[in-house]
Structures are given as structure tokens and as C-alpha cells.
Coordinates of C-alpha atoms and ligand atoms in Angstrom, one line a residue:
Chain A
X1242 CA 55.6 -85.8 -38.7
X1243 CA 53.4 -88.6 -40.0
X1244 CA 55.1 -88.5 -43.4
X1245 CA 58.5 -88.9 -41.6
X1246 CA 57.4 -92.0 -39.8
X1247 CA 55.2 -93.5 -42.4
X1248 CA 57.5 -93.1 -45.4
X1249 CA 60.0 -95.4 -44.0
X1250 CA 62.5 -93.0 -42.4
X1251 CA 61.6 -94.8 -39.2
X1252 CA 62.6 -98.3 -40.1
X1253 CA 60.7 -100.0 -37.3
X1254 CA 57.6 -101.3 -39.1
X1255 CA 56.9 -101.8 -42.7
X1256 CA 53.5 -100.8 -44.0
X1257 CA 52.7 -104.5 -44.4
X1258 CA 53.6 -105.2 -40.8
X1259 CA 51.3 -102.4 -39.6
X1260 CA 48.5 -103.6 -41.9
X1261 CA 48.7 -107.2 -40.6
X1262 CA 49.0 -106.0 -37.0
X1263 CA 45.9 -103.9 -37.4
X1264 CA 43.9 -106.7 -39.1
X1265 CA 45.4 -110.0 -38.2
X1266 CA 44.1 -112.7 -40.5
X1267 CA 43.0 -116.2 -39.4
X1268 CA 43.6 -115.5 -35.7
X1269 CA 42.1 -117.8 -33.1
X1270 CA 42.4 -121.3 -31.9
X1271 CA 40.9 -124.3 -33.7
X1272 CA 39.2 -126.5 -31.1
X1273 CA 39.4 -129.7 -33.2
X1274 CA 42.8 -129.2 -34.6
X1275 CA 44.8 -132.1 -36.0
X1276 CA 48.1 -130.6 -35.0
X1277 CA 49.2 -128.0 -32.3
X1278 CA 52.5 -126.6 -31.4
X1279 CA 53.7 -123.8 -29.2
X1280 CA 57.0 -121.9 -29.4
X1281 CA 57.9 -119.7 -26.4
X1282 CA 61.5 -118.7 -26.9
X1283 CA 63.3 -115.5 -26.7
X1284 CA 61.6 -112.7 -25.0
X1285 CA 58.6 -114.1 -23.4
X1286 CA 56.4 -114.1 -26.5
X1287 CA 54.3 -117.1 -27.3
X1288 CA 53.4 -118.4 -30.7
X1289 CA 50.9 -121.2 -30.9
X1290 CA 49.7 -122.7 -34.2
X1291 CA 46.8 -124.9 -35.0
X1292 CA 46.3 -126.9 -38.2
X1293 CA 43.3 -128.7 -39.5
X1294 CA 44.3 -131.2 -42.2
X1295 CA 42.4 -132.9 -44.9
X1296 CA 43.9 -134.9 -47.8
X1297 CA 47.4 -133.8 -46.9
X1298 CA 46.3 -130.2 -47.2
X1299 CA 46.1 -127.4 -44.6
X1300 CA 42.4 -127.0 -44.7
X1301 CA 42.5 -124.4 -41.9
X1302 CA 45.3 -122.7 -40.0
X1303 CA 44.8 -120.8 -36.8
X1304 CA 47.0 -119.3 -34.1
X1305 CA 47.3 -117.6 -30.8
X1306 CA 50.0 -115.1 -30.2
X1307 CA 51.2 -113.0 -27.3
X1308 CA 53.7 -110.6 -28.6
X1309 CA 54.9 -107.4 -30.1
X1310 CA 53.4 -106.0 -33.3
X1311 CA 56.0 -107.8 -35.4
X1312 CA 55.2 -111.1 -33.8
X1313 CA 51.5 -110.6 -34.5
X1314 CA 52.1 -109.6 -38.1
X1315 CA 54.4 -112.7 -38.6
X1316 CA 51.6 -115.0 -37.4
X1317 CA 49.0 -113.4 -39.6
X1318 CA 51.3 -113.6 -42.7
X1319 CA 52.3 -117.2 -42.0
X1320 CA 48.7 -118.3 -41.6
X1321 CA 47.8 -116.5 -44.8
X1322 CA 50.6 -118.1 -46.8
X1323 CA 50.0 -121.6 -45.4
X1324 CA 46.2 -122.1 -45.5
X1325 CA 45.2 -124.2 -48.5
X1326 CA 48.7 -125.4 -49.2
X1327 CA 49.8 -129.0 -49.3
X1328 CA 51.7 -130.2 -46.2
X1329 CA 54.9 -130.4 -48.3
X1330 CA 54.5 -126.8 -49.5
X1331 CA 53.5 -125.5 -46.1
X1332 CA 56.6 -127.0 -44.6
X1333 CA 58.7 -125.0 -47.0
X1334 CA 57.4 -121.8 -45.5
X1335 CA 60.4 -120.6 -43.5
X1336 CA 60.8 -117.6 -41.2
X1337 CA 62.8 -116.0 -44.1
X1338 CA 59.8 -116.4 -46.5
X1339 CA 57.6 -114.7 -43.9
X1340 CA 60.0 -111.9 -43.5
X1341 CA 60.2 -111.3 -47.2
X1342 CA 56.4 -111.4 -47.5
X1343 CA 56.2 -108.7 -44.9
X1344 CA 58.6 -106.4 -46.7
X1345 CA 61.4 -106.9 -44.2
X1346 CA 61.6 -106.9 -40.4
X1347 CA 63.5 -104.5 -38.1
X1348 CA 66.9 -106.1 -37.6
X1349 CA 66.5 -106.3 -33.8
X1350 CA 63.3 -108.2 -34.1
X1351 CA 64.4 -110.9 -36.4
X1352 CA 65.3 -113.6 -34.0
X1353 CA 62.6 -113.3 -31.4
X1354 CA 59.5 -112.0 -33.3
X1355 CA 59.9 -114.2 -36.3
X1356 CA 59.0 -117.7 -35.0
X1357 CA 55.6 -118.1 -36.5
X1358 CA 56.7 -120.3 -39.4
X1359 CA 58.6 -122.5 -37.0
X1360 CA 55.5 -122.9 -34.9
X1361 CA 53.5 -123.8 -38.0
X1362 CA 56.1 -126.4 -39.0
X1363 CA 56.0 -127.9 -35.5
X1364 CA 52.2 -128.0 -35.7
X1365 CA 52.4 -130.0 -38.9
X1366 CA 54.9 -132.2 -37.3
X1367 CA 52.6 -132.7 -34.4
X1368 CA 49.9 -133.9 -36.8
X1369 CA 52.3 -136.3 -38.5
X1370 CA 53.6 -137.6 -35.2
X1371 CA 50.1 -138.3 -33.9
X1372 CA 49.3 -140.0 -37.2
X1373 CA 52.4 -142.2 -36.8
X1374 CA 51.5 -143.0 -33.2
X1375 CA 48.1 -144.1 -34.5
X1376 CA 49.9 -146.7 -36.6
X1377 CA 49.6 -144.9 -39.9
X1378 CA 53.2 -144.9 -41.0
X1379 CA 52.5 -145.3 -44.7
X1380 CA 53.7 -142.3 -46.7
X1381 CA 50.8 -140.5 -48.3
X1382 CA 50.4 -140.9 -52.0
X1383 CA 52.2 -137.9 -53.5
X1384 CA 55.5 -137.0 -55.1
X1385 CA 56.8 -135.6 -51.8
X1386 CA 56.1 -138.9 -50.0
X1387 CA 58.8 -138.7 -47.4
X1388 CA 57.6 -135.3 -46.2
X1389 CA 54.4 -136.8 -45.0
X1390 CA 56.1 -138.8 -42.3
X1391 CA 56.9 -137.5 -38.9
X1392 CA 60.4 -135.9 -38.9
X1393 CA 62.2 -135.0 -35.8
X1394 CA 63.1 -131.4 -35.8
X1395 CA 66.7 -131.6 -36.9
X1396 CA 66.3 -133.9 -39.9
X1397 CA 67.5 -132.1 -43.0
X1398 CA 64.9 -131.1 -45.5
X1399 CA 65.2 -131.9 -49.2
X1400 CA 67.8 -129.2 -49.7
X1401 CA 69.9 -130.5 -46.8
X1402 CA 68.9 -127.5 -44.6
X1403 CA 68.4 -128.3 -41.0
X1404 CA 65.6 -126.3 -39.3
Chain B
X321 CA 47.1 -86.2 -31.7
X322 CA 46.6 -86.9 -28.0
X323 CA 50.0 -86.6 -26.4
X324 CA 50.3 -88.7 -23.3
X325 CA 54.0 -88.9 -22.8
X326 CA 54.8 -85.8 -20.9
X327 CA 57.2 -87.7 -18.6
X328 CA 59.4 -88.3 -21.7
X329 CA 59.4 -84.7 -22.7
X330 CA 57.0 -81.7 -22.9
X331 CA 56.4 -79.3 -25.8
X332 CA 58.1 -75.9 -25.4
X333 CA 55.7 -73.4 -23.8
X334 CA 55.0 -70.6 -26.3
X335 CA 56.2 -67.9 -23.8
X336 CA 59.4 -69.9 -23.4
X337 CA 59.9 -70.1 -27.1
X338 CA 59.4 -66.4 -27.5
X339 CA 62.1 -65.4 -25.0
X340 CA 64.5 -67.9 -26.4
X341 CA 64.0 -66.7 -29.9
X342 CA 64.6 -63.2 -28.7
X343 CA 67.9 -64.1 -27.0
X344 CA 69.0 -66.2 -29.9
X345 CA 68.5 -63.2 -32.3
X346 CA 69.7 -60.4 -30.1
X347 CA 72.0 -61.5 -27.4
X348 CA 75.0 -63.3 -28.8
X349 CA 77.4 -61.9 -26.3
X350 CA 79.6 -64.2 -24.2
X351 CA 78.5 -63.7 -20.5
X352 CA 82.2 -63.9 -19.5
X353 CA 83.1 -60.8 -21.4
X354 CA 82.9 -57.3 -19.8
X355 CA 81.7 -55.0 -22.6
X356 CA 78.1 -54.1 -23.0
X357 CA 76.7 -57.0 -24.8
X358 CA 78.7 -59.4 -22.6
X359 CA 77.3 -57.7 -19.5
X360 CA 73.8 -57.9 -20.9
X361 CA 74.3 -61.6 -21.5
X362 CA 75.6 -62.0 -17.9
X363 CA 72.5 -60.2 -16.6
X364 CA 70.2 -62.6 -18.5
X365 CA 72.2 -65.6 -17.1
X366 CA 72.0 -64.4 -13.5
X367 CA 68.3 -63.5 -13.9
X368 CA 67.6 -67.0 -15.1
X369 CA 69.6 -68.4 -12.2
X370 CA 67.5 -66.5 -9.7
X371 CA 64.3 -67.8 -11.5
X372 CA 65.4 -71.4 -11.2
X373 CA 66.6 -71.0 -7.6
X374 CA 63.2 -69.5 -6.7
X375 CA 61.3 -72.5 -8.1
X376 CA 63.1 -74.8 -5.6
X377 CA 63.5 -72.2 -2.8
X378 CA 67.3 -72.2 -3.2
X379 CA 69.9 -69.4 -3.3
X380 CA 71.1 -68.4 -6.8
X381 CA 74.7 -69.2 -5.9
X382 CA 73.6 -72.8 -5.3
X383 CA 72.5 -73.4 -8.9
X384 CA 74.8 -74.8 -11.6
X385 CA 73.5 -74.9 -15.1
X386 CA 74.0 -78.1 -16.9
X387 CA 73.0 -79.8 -20.1
X388 CA 70.1 -81.6 -18.5
X389 CA 69.0 -84.2 -16.0
X390 CA 71.6 -86.8 -17.0
X391 CA 74.5 -84.4 -16.6
X392 CA 73.2 -83.1 -13.3
X393 CA 73.0 -86.7 -12.0
X394 CA 76.5 -87.4 -13.3
X395 CA 78.0 -84.2 -11.7
X396 CA 76.2 -84.9 -8.4
X397 CA 77.5 -88.5 -8.1
X398 CA 81.0 -88.0 -9.3
X399 CA 81.4 -84.5 -7.8
X400 CA 80.6 -85.7 -4.3
X401 CA 82.5 -89.0 -4.5
X402 CA 85.6 -87.3 -6.0
X403 CA 85.5 -84.6 -3.3
X404 CA 85.7 -87.3 -0.7
X405 CA 88.6 -88.9 -2.5
X406 CA 90.3 -85.6 -2.5
X407 CA 89.8 -85.1 1.2
X408 CA 90.8 -88.6 1.9
X409 CA 90.6 -89.9 5.5
X410 CA 90.2 -86.3 6.8
X411 CA 86.4 -86.7 6.7
X412 CA 86.4 -90.3 7.6
X413 CA 84.3 -91.1 4.7
X414 CA 85.1 -93.6 2.0
X415 CA 83.4 -94.6 -1.2
X416 CA 80.1 -96.2 -0.4
X417 CA 77.0 -95.1 -2.2
X418 CA 73.4 -95.8 -1.3
X419 CA 70.8 -95.6 -4.0
X420 CA 67.7 -97.5 -5.0
X421 CA 66.9 -100.2 -7.5
X422 CA 64.4 -98.0 -9.4
X423 CA 66.5 -95.0 -10.2
X424 CA 66.8 -93.6 -13.7
X425 CA 69.8 -95.1 -15.6
X426 CA 71.6 -91.8 -15.2
X427 CA 72.0 -92.6 -11.5
X428 CA 72.1 -96.4 -11.8
X429 CA 74.8 -96.5 -14.5
X430 CA 76.9 -93.7 -13.1
X431 CA 76.9 -95.5 -9.7
X432 CA 78.0 -98.6 -11.6
X433 CA 80.8 -96.6 -13.2
X434 CA 81.9 -95.3 -9.9
X435 CA 82.2 -98.8 -8.7
X436 CA 84.1 -99.7 -11.8
X437 CA 86.5 -96.8 -12.0
X438 CA 86.8 -95.6 -8.4
X439 CA 86.2 -98.9 -6.5
X440 CA 83.1 -97.6 -4.9
X441 CA 80.7 -100.0 -3.4
X442 CA 77.0 -99.4 -4.1
X443 CA 74.0 -100.5 -2.1
X444 CA 70.8 -100.7 -4.2
X445 CA 67.8 -100.4 -1.8
X446 CA 64.7 -102.4 -2.6
X447 CA 61.2 -100.9 -2.9
X448 CA 57.9 -102.3 -1.8
X449 CA 55.1 -103.3 -4.2
X450 CA 54.1 -99.7 -4.8
X451 CA 57.7 -98.6 -5.4
X452 CA 58.2 -96.9 -2.1
X453 CA 61.6 -96.9 -0.4
X454 CA 61.6 -97.6 3.3
X455 CA 63.6 -94.9 5.2
X456 CA 64.5 -97.5 7.8
X457 CA 66.3 -99.4 5.0
X458 CA 68.3 -96.3 4.3
X459 CA 69.3 -95.9 7.9
X460 CA 70.3 -99.5 8.1
X461 CA 72.4 -99.3 4.9
X462 CA 74.5 -96.4 6.1
X463 CA 78.1 -97.3 7.0
X464 CA 81.0 -95.3 8.4
X465 CA 82.3 -95.0 4.8
X466 CA 79.0 -93.9 3.2
X467 CA 79.8 -91.0 0.9
X468 CA 76.5 -90.2 -0.7
X469 CA 72.8 -91.2 -0.7
X470 CA 71.1 -90.7 -4.1
X471 CA 67.3 -91.3 -4.3
X472 CA 64.9 -90.1 -6.9
X473 CA 62.1 -87.7 -5.8
X474 CA 59.5 -89.4 -8.0
X475 CA 59.9 -92.3 -10.3
X476 CA 59.6 -91.6 -14.0
X477 CA 57.9 -94.8 -14.9
X478 CA 55.4 -95.5 -12.1
X479 CA 55.1 -92.0 -10.6
X480 CA 55.6 -93.0 -7.0
X481 CA 56.8 -90.1 -4.8
X482 CA 59.4 -91.2 -2.3
X483 CA 59.6 -90.2 1.4
X484 CA 62.4 -87.7 0.8
X485 CA 61.9 -85.7 4.0
X486 CA 62.3 -88.7 6.2
X487 CA 65.3 -90.0 4.3
X488 CA 66.9 -86.5 4.5
X489 CA 66.6 -86.3 8.2
X490 CA 68.3 -89.6 8.5
X491 CA 71.1 -88.5 6.1
X492 CA 71.5 -85.3 8.0
X493 CA 71.7 -87.1 11.3
X494 CA 74.4 -89.3 9.9
X495 CA 76.2 -86.5 8.1
X496 CA 75.9 -88.1 4.7
X497 CA 75.3 -85.8 1.7
X498 CA 71.9 -86.5 0.1
X499 CA 71.2 -86.1 -3.6
X500 CA 67.8 -86.3 -5.2
X501 CA 66.9 -86.7 -8.9
X502 CA 63.9 -84.4 -9.0
X503 CA 63.7 -84.4 -12.8
X504 CA 60.1 -85.6 -12.7
X505 CA 58.9 -83.4 -9.8
X506 CA 60.4 -79.9 -10.4
X507 CA 57.8 -77.7 -12.1
X508 CA 55.0 -80.1 -11.4
X509 CA 54.7 -80.3 -7.6
X510 CA 56.1 -77.9 -4.9
X511 CA 59.8 -78.6 -4.4
X512 CA 61.5 -76.8 -1.6
X513 CA 65.1 -77.9 -1.0
X514 CA 65.0 -76.6 2.6
X515 CA 61.7 -78.3 3.5
X516 CA 62.9 -81.5 1.9
X517 CA 66.3 -81.1 3.5
X518 CA 68.4 -82.3 0.6
X519 CA 71.9 -81.3 -0.3
X520 CA 71.9 -81.8 -4.1
X521 CA 69.1 -81.9 -6.6
X522 CA 68.9 -82.5 -10.3
X523 CA 66.4 -80.9 -12.6
X524 CA 65.8 -80.8 -16.3
X525 CA 64.2 -78.1 -18.4
X526 CA 62.4 -80.2 -21.0
X527 CA 60.3 -82.0 -18.4
X528 CA 58.4 -78.9 -17.6
X529 CA 57.8 -77.1 -20.9
X530 CA 61.3 -75.7 -21.1
X531 CA 64.0 -76.4 -23.7
X532 CA 65.8 -79.7 -24.2
X533 CA 69.5 -80.0 -23.4
X534 CA 69.4 -77.7 -20.4
X535 CA 69.0 -78.3 -16.7
X536 CA 70.5 -77.5 -13.4
X537 CA 72.2 -79.0 -10.4
X538 CA 71.5 -77.5 -7.0
X539 CA 74.3 -77.9 -4.5
X540 CA 73.7 -76.7 -1.0
X541 CA 76.4 -74.4 0.3
X542 CA 79.0 -76.4 2.3
X543 CA 78.3 -79.7 0.6
X544 CA 81.5 -81.6 -0.3
X545 CA 81.6 -81.2 -4.0
X546 CA 84.3 -81.0 -6.6
X547 CA 84.4 -79.7 -10.1
X548 CA 84.8 -82.2 -12.9
X549 CA 84.3 -80.3 -16.1
X550 CA 87.5 -78.2 -16.3
X551 CA 88.1 -75.3 -18.7
X552 CA 87.2 -71.7 -18.7
X553 CA 85.9 -71.7 -15.2
X554 CA 82.2 -70.8 -15.9
X555 CA 79.6 -71.6 -13.3
X556 CA 82.0 -70.7 -10.5
X557 CA 84.4 -73.3 -11.8
X558 CA 81.9 -76.2 -11.3
X559 CA 80.9 -76.5 -14.9
X560 CA 83.2 -75.0 -17.5
X561 CA 82.0 -74.2 -21.0
X562 CA 80.4 -71.1 -22.5
X563 CA 76.9 -71.0 -21.3
X564 CA 73.9 -72.1 -23.4
X565 CA 72.3 -68.7 -22.9
X566 CA 69.1 -69.2 -25.0
X567 CA 68.5 -72.5 -23.3
X568 CA 69.2 -71.2 -19.8
X569 CA 66.9 -68.1 -20.3
X570 CA 64.3 -70.6 -21.5
X571 CA 64.7 -72.7 -18.5
X572 CA 64.3 -69.6 -16.3
X573 CA 61.2 -68.6 -18.0
X574 CA 59.8 -72.2 -17.8
X575 CA 60.5 -72.0 -14.0
X576 CA 58.6 -68.8 -13.7
X577 CA 55.6 -70.2 -15.6
X578 CA 55.6 -73.4 -13.7
X579 CA 55.6 -71.6 -10.4
X580 CA 52.8 -69.3 -11.6
X581 CA 50.5 -72.1 -12.8
X582 CA 51.5 -74.9 -10.5
X583 CA 48.7 -75.0 -8.0
X584 CA 45.9 -74.9 -10.6
X585 CA 47.6 -77.2 -13.1
X586 CA 48.5 -79.8 -10.4
X587 CA 44.9 -80.0 -9.3
X588 CA 43.6 -80.2 -12.8
X589 CA 45.9 -83.0 -13.7
X590 CA 45.2 -84.9 -10.5
X591 CA 41.6 -84.9 -11.4
X592 CA 42.3 -86.1 -15.0
X593 CA 44.7 -88.7 -13.7
X594 CA 42.2 -90.1 -11.3
X595 CA 39.5 -90.2 -13.9
X596 CA 41.8 -92.1 -16.3
X597 CA 42.7 -94.6 -13.6
X598 CA 39.1 -95.1 -12.6
X599 CA 38.0 -95.5 -16.2
X600 CA 40.6 -98.1 -17.0
X601 CA 39.9 -100.0 -13.8
X602 CA 36.2 -100.0 -14.5
X603 CA 36.4 -100.9 -18.1
X604 CA 39.3 -103.2 -18.5
X605 CA 39.3 -106.5 -16.6
X606 CA 42.7 -107.6 -15.3
X607 CA 44.2 -104.1 -15.6
X608 CA 46.7 -103.5 -12.8
X609 CA 47.8 -100.0 -11.6
X610 CA 51.5 -99.8 -11.1
X611 CA 52.9 -97.4 -8.5
X612 CA 51.3 -95.9 -5.4
X613 CA 47.7 -94.8 -5.7
X614 CA 48.0 -91.5 -3.8
X615 CA 51.7 -90.8 -3.3
X616 CA 51.9 -90.3 -7.0
X617 CA 52.9 -87.6 -9.6
X618 CA 49.8 -85.6 -10.6
X619 CA 50.3 -86.6 -14.2
X620 CA 51.4 -90.2 -14.1
X621 CA 49.2 -93.2 -14.9
X622 CA 50.9 -96.6 -15.4
X623 CA 48.9 -99.8 -16.0
X624 CA 49.9 -103.4 -16.8
X625 CA 47.7 -105.8 -18.7
X626 CA 48.2 -109.6 -18.6
X627 CA 49.3 -111.5 -21.7
X628 CA 49.6 -108.4 -23.8
X629 CA 52.8 -106.8 -24.9
X630 CA 53.2 -103.1 -24.1
X631 CA 54.7 -102.5 -27.6
X632 CA 51.5 -103.7 -29.2
X633 CA 49.5 -101.4 -27.1
X634 CA 51.8 -98.5 -27.9
X635 CA 51.5 -99.1 -31.7
X636 CA 47.8 -99.8 -31.5
X637 CA 47.2 -96.5 -29.8
X638 CA 49.7 -94.7 -32.0
X639 CA 47.8 -95.7 -35.0
X640 CA 44.8 -94.0 -33.5
X641 CA 46.8 -90.8 -32.8
X642 CA 47.5 -91.4 -29.1
X643 CA 51.1 -91.3 -28.0
X644 CA 52.0 -93.3 -24.9
X645 CA 55.1 -95.0 -23.6
X646 CA 55.5 -98.7 -23.0
X647 CA 57.4 -99.9 -20.0
X648 CA 59.6 -102.2 -21.9
X649 CA 61.0 -101.7 -25.4
X650 CA 62.2 -104.9 -26.9
X651 CA 64.5 -103.0 -29.2
X652 CA 67.4 -105.1 -28.2
X653 CA 65.6 -108.3 -29.0
X654 CA 66.3 -109.6 -25.6
X655 CA 63.2 -107.9 -24.3
X656 CA 64.3 -106.7 -20.9
X657 CA 61.2 -105.9 -18.9
X658 CA 61.6 -102.6 -17.1
X659 CA 64.0 -102.7 -14.1
X660 CA 61.4 -100.6 -12.2
X661 CA 58.5 -103.1 -12.7
X662 CA 60.8 -105.9 -11.9
X663 CA 61.9 -104.2 -8.7
X664 CA 58.3 -103.9 -7.5
X665 CA 58.3 -107.7 -7.0
X666 CA 55.1 -109.6 -6.8
X667 CA 54.1 -108.5 -10.3
X668 CA 53.0 -111.7 -11.9
X669 CA 55.2 -112.7 -14.9
X670 CA 52.4 -112.3 -17.4
X671 CA 52.1 -108.6 -16.5
X672 CA 55.8 -107.8 -16.9
X673 CA 55.9 -107.0 -20.6
X674 CA 52.4 -105.5 -20.7
X675 CA 52.8 -102.1 -19.1
X676 CA 52.1 -98.7 -20.6
X677 CA 52.7 -95.3 -19.1
X678 CA 50.4 -92.4 -19.8
X679 CA 51.6 -89.1 -18.6
X680 CA 49.3 -86.1 -18.8
X681 CA 50.1 -82.4 -19.4
X682 CA 48.9 -79.0 -20.3
X683 CA 47.3 -80.0 -23.6
X684 CA 45.1 -82.8 -22.2
X685 CA 41.4 -82.4 -21.6
X686 CA 38.6 -84.4 -20.0
X687 CA 37.5 -85.3 -23.5
X688 CA 41.0 -86.8 -24.2
X689 CA 40.6 -89.0 -21.2
X690 CA 37.3 -90.4 -22.4
X691 CA 38.7 -91.0 -25.9
X692 CA 41.8 -92.8 -24.4
X693 CA 39.8 -95.0 -22.1
X694 CA 37.6 -96.1 -25.0
X695 CA 40.5 -96.7 -27.4
X696 CA 42.4 -98.6 -24.8
X697 CA 39.5 -100.8 -23.8
X698 CA 38.8 -101.7 -27.4
X699 CA 42.4 -102.4 -28.1
X700 CA 43.0 -104.6 -25.0
X701 CA 39.9 -106.6 -26.0
X702 CA 41.2 -107.1 -29.5
X703 CA 44.7 -108.1 -28.4
X704 CA 43.3 -110.4 -25.7
X705 CA 41.3 -112.2 -28.4
X706 CA 44.7 -113.2 -30.0
X707 CA 45.7 -115.1 -26.9
X708 CA 43.4 -116.9 -24.6
X709 CA 45.5 -118.7 -22.0
Ligands
PLP1758 C1 64.1 -89.4 -13.3 C2 64.9 -88.9 -14.5 N1 66.2 -88.6 -14.4 C3 67.0 -88.1 -15.4 C4 66.5 -88.0 -16.6 C5 67.3 -87.5 -17.7 O1 67.1 -86.1 -18.0 P1 67.6 -85.5 -19.4 O2 66.8 -86.1 -20.5 O3 67.4 -84.0 -19.3 O4 69.1 -85.8 -19.5 C6 65.1 -88.3 -16.8 C7 64.5 -88.1 -18.2 O5 64.5 -88.9 -19.0 C8 64.3 -88.7 -15.8 O6 63.0 -89.1 -15.9
FES1759 S1 59.0 -111.0 -30.0 FE1 60.5 -110.1 -28.9 S2 60.1 -108.3 -29.7 FE2 58.7 -109.3 -30.8

């Protein structure tokens, strides 16, 4: 029976989802976070991301999640992908990137379980917004200057995609 | 594996499997034929009918074999309503159905279909915080055109046993046929159609160690009831179709075994159930028992945990070889919390998605209970750490 369910005849959970669900990476809140965002859409699940930023890099990423196994795995994968990246690169992590990294998601889970990357993006935006409020509107020195400014959610990214 | 989902289905009892195998191999005759092997098949069929009737203290003529609980519920609802339609105003009854908000979907959705296709009106009675229906509500809901009352004997999710006898005496006083969905009780606790005073009763084989895809509908003699499945006229015309003989013989055998072992098994399971409840309440802060504490199926335990999703508990236990059921499956993506938990009212929102049901059975031991409590306590702690407010 195990071989039936584990070899992928049951399409529910990929081995990677199960692995991240069992051992979620980087879970937990960051008390002195620079940016925080919560997404609670869809089915009652809650995704909350924390970012600690240093020199325009995600020095630390943490999260809290209340949700199904897929939601937990998405948070774990998102945090794993994001930590250590520059803000610009981290903002390029989309839900689709997370899905691919997990080896695919069950179709019925796609829209409500896969919101971790959105929450991360919003947490980075929260940091940029707070920075702007504090009067620091100067783009950081980097090739991706414009990305280091606060962007309301529906401003298109460099490829013209709206989030 | 520790199997804790006996309310979903049970394994086939080895003695049941043995008789079924025998019938499958040796008795291929059609019970409607009159030569020797047909007559042999007929004898097996009628013997099984008597065995099932005995389990619920009915007469064999009052048993109609079906394909399971769903079909029994369907036939009961449609059969009674259509019979009233047939008799028209003669009986002075119309097309009002009374049921509850915590029924199995076989009753809920068939009631909805009767509303849709036959213009029935349906009253869905509320339940209290423990899932109990108030017989006074039934009395109040009865109208001059009430055709049928359909209430489940015990709820499949939270295990609460409804006050069937009291409702039955009200139904009888008012002359309204009374159907119960006893899929979760038959074979587990004593069910006597006369003591309960019901007119129709649904049961299903695979819930008490019998085969899947076979069940029965009890219809008390004299109950307004019409046949829906037309064809060769089997089951006294009430359910046409060549009988599933191996299944029916298996159902009969399961009935005999259930009756034989009931008292002992019921007591044993009640003890295990209470130990499981006690262990969880002692070791897991915030755990909330769903369903009535004592008016409860001997094998049902249902708990909700705040800020945790049932599906995560289910998978977390599954990965440790423990099979349980979660109250809500977010398979649709819209994550509908169970209609039963919702109907209980008063259950705080953060509990709605976090229910799991553990239903015990023959294979479970005291040791299993200890293992499960420990595994669950550890898992809840771990998942709680993922979310703090
Ligand atoms: C209360 C109740 N009614 C009806 C059914 C349906 O029975 P079956 O699976 O035999 O169609 C079930 C089982 O799922 C049940 O628990
Ligand atoms: S978040 Fe809805 S199912 Fe995972």
C-alpha cells in the first residue's frame, strides 16, 4: 500500500512537500524584524513572513503559518530560497517558482496554499515602505535601483508582470 | 499501521471473507431461478435476510437488500415521498420533510433533490453544542403536510447518539413515517426497531466488518413506501436487479458476528475511547472534544485543536503509520469546514478547520491508545510552534 501512495500514484503530495512538511526550515517569528506581512486569504490559512535586512540583503527570513501540509511546505521552501538573497532577487521569487521547487502542487491546492512567496514579497515591501516613511527615499546603490523603493502592490515589475 | 478510521470503513472480518469466497466460487445460481442451484442461491439469500433482520429485531420480510447506506437513504426518502405523491390527498399528507442539519450527505443531498425535483419543502433542525437534536423541535416542525422525518441514529463525525425513541413517539403520535440512518450504529450498539419505534432504517455492511457495496433498508410493514428501481422485480419488487449474493451472504455473516460479539466489544471500545479522550485532554492544552461525552458511539473520538489544520494532523500522523480522518478536507480549495462542526455553533473559528476524528475498532489495543496520544501530543506541539497567535 505504501508503495502505491509513495510512488506518486496518489498525486496529493510530492516527496519534497512531505519532506518540508516534516522538517520545516527557518520557521518562527523574528522579534526585531525589519519587515512583516500577513496574508490570510482563501480558506482560513494564515501566512506571515518576517524579514531581517542588512545591506539590501535578506539576512534572515522567518515565518508563521497556520495551514495544510502544502501551505507549510510552501513557507519552508520560500524561506529557504529567499534567505541570503538580495532584495531584488528575493522579490523575483514567485509562487510559481516555489511550486516548481517543490516538484509541483496538487491542482486543487494551487490558489490557497501557495501564498508564501506573496507574503514574503509583502514583507519586503513593508520594509521598503517603513524605510520610505523614515525619509529614506534614495534608491540603494545597485543595478536594480528602482526595486529598492517601496512599490504599491500592483506596480508592474521589470517584465511588466503585475503581482 | 494503527487504523483509527473505522467509521469510514472496516476491514472484512476473516469469517465473512471465508463465506463470501465460498459463495463466489460455488454458488453462481440466480436466486430467481427454480432449478437446484437457483434454489440453493435463494436459500442463502433468505438465510442472510433473516440474519440481518435478527440483528435489528425486524421481520425478514421487512428487509430490502441494497448497495449500501447511500442507496438505503435514497430509497427511504424517495420511496416514502413518492408513495405520498401517489396517494395524493387521500392521506392528507403533502411533501414536507423534516431532517437535521448534521445528517450524512446521502440524506442532506437527497432531501435537497426532493426539493428540487418534486417541490418538497425541507426543514433542517438545528442541534445543540453537543450535536443533540431536541425532540421538542421535531414536534414543533411537524405540519399537516409533513411526509417524512429522517434523523440519523448516531452522527458519523462526532459520534453523538440522537434521542431516537423520543422522536419516534412524537412521529407516531402525529402519524408521520420516521426514517433513521443507522449506518453508524448497527453492529456496534444494540438496535431494535421496535424498541426505537422507527419505520425505516438504513444500514451498511462495510461499517461493521462486512463487505463494501452492500447494505439494507428496513421498512416496517404498513409504511407508505413505493418502489423506485424497476426491473425484474427482485426484493419483492422494491429493489430490482439480480442480487449481489456474495455480498449479501457476507452482510448476513457480519450481522451474526456483530450480534455475537457486541456486548464484549462495545465495552472494550468504550474503555479505549474514554482512555483516549482522557489522555488527549490531559496532555494537549486547548484540545476540545466534539460531540456528546456520554451519549456517544463506543468507538468515536473527535477533537478540535486551535490554529492547526486537520489535514496537517492527518498527514503528520499518517507519516507515523496512524490513519485518522480530518473533519474538513480542503480538496476543493475552498476549504469548507465540516457542516457538522459548523452546525454545533459556538465552536470558535480557530477550531473549525482543526478537527480530527479517530474511530476505534477490533484491531485496536490499549497500547495503540498510548502510542496515539503520544504521537498526537508531539505533533500538536510541533504544529503549534509554527503559529503563535
Ligand atoms: C451516517 C452515514 N450514512 C450513510 C453512509 C453511506 O454509506 P455507504 O458508504 O454504504 O453508501 C455513511 C458512510 O459513509 C454514513 O456514515
Ligand atoms: S491552504 Fe487551503 S488547503 Fe492549504
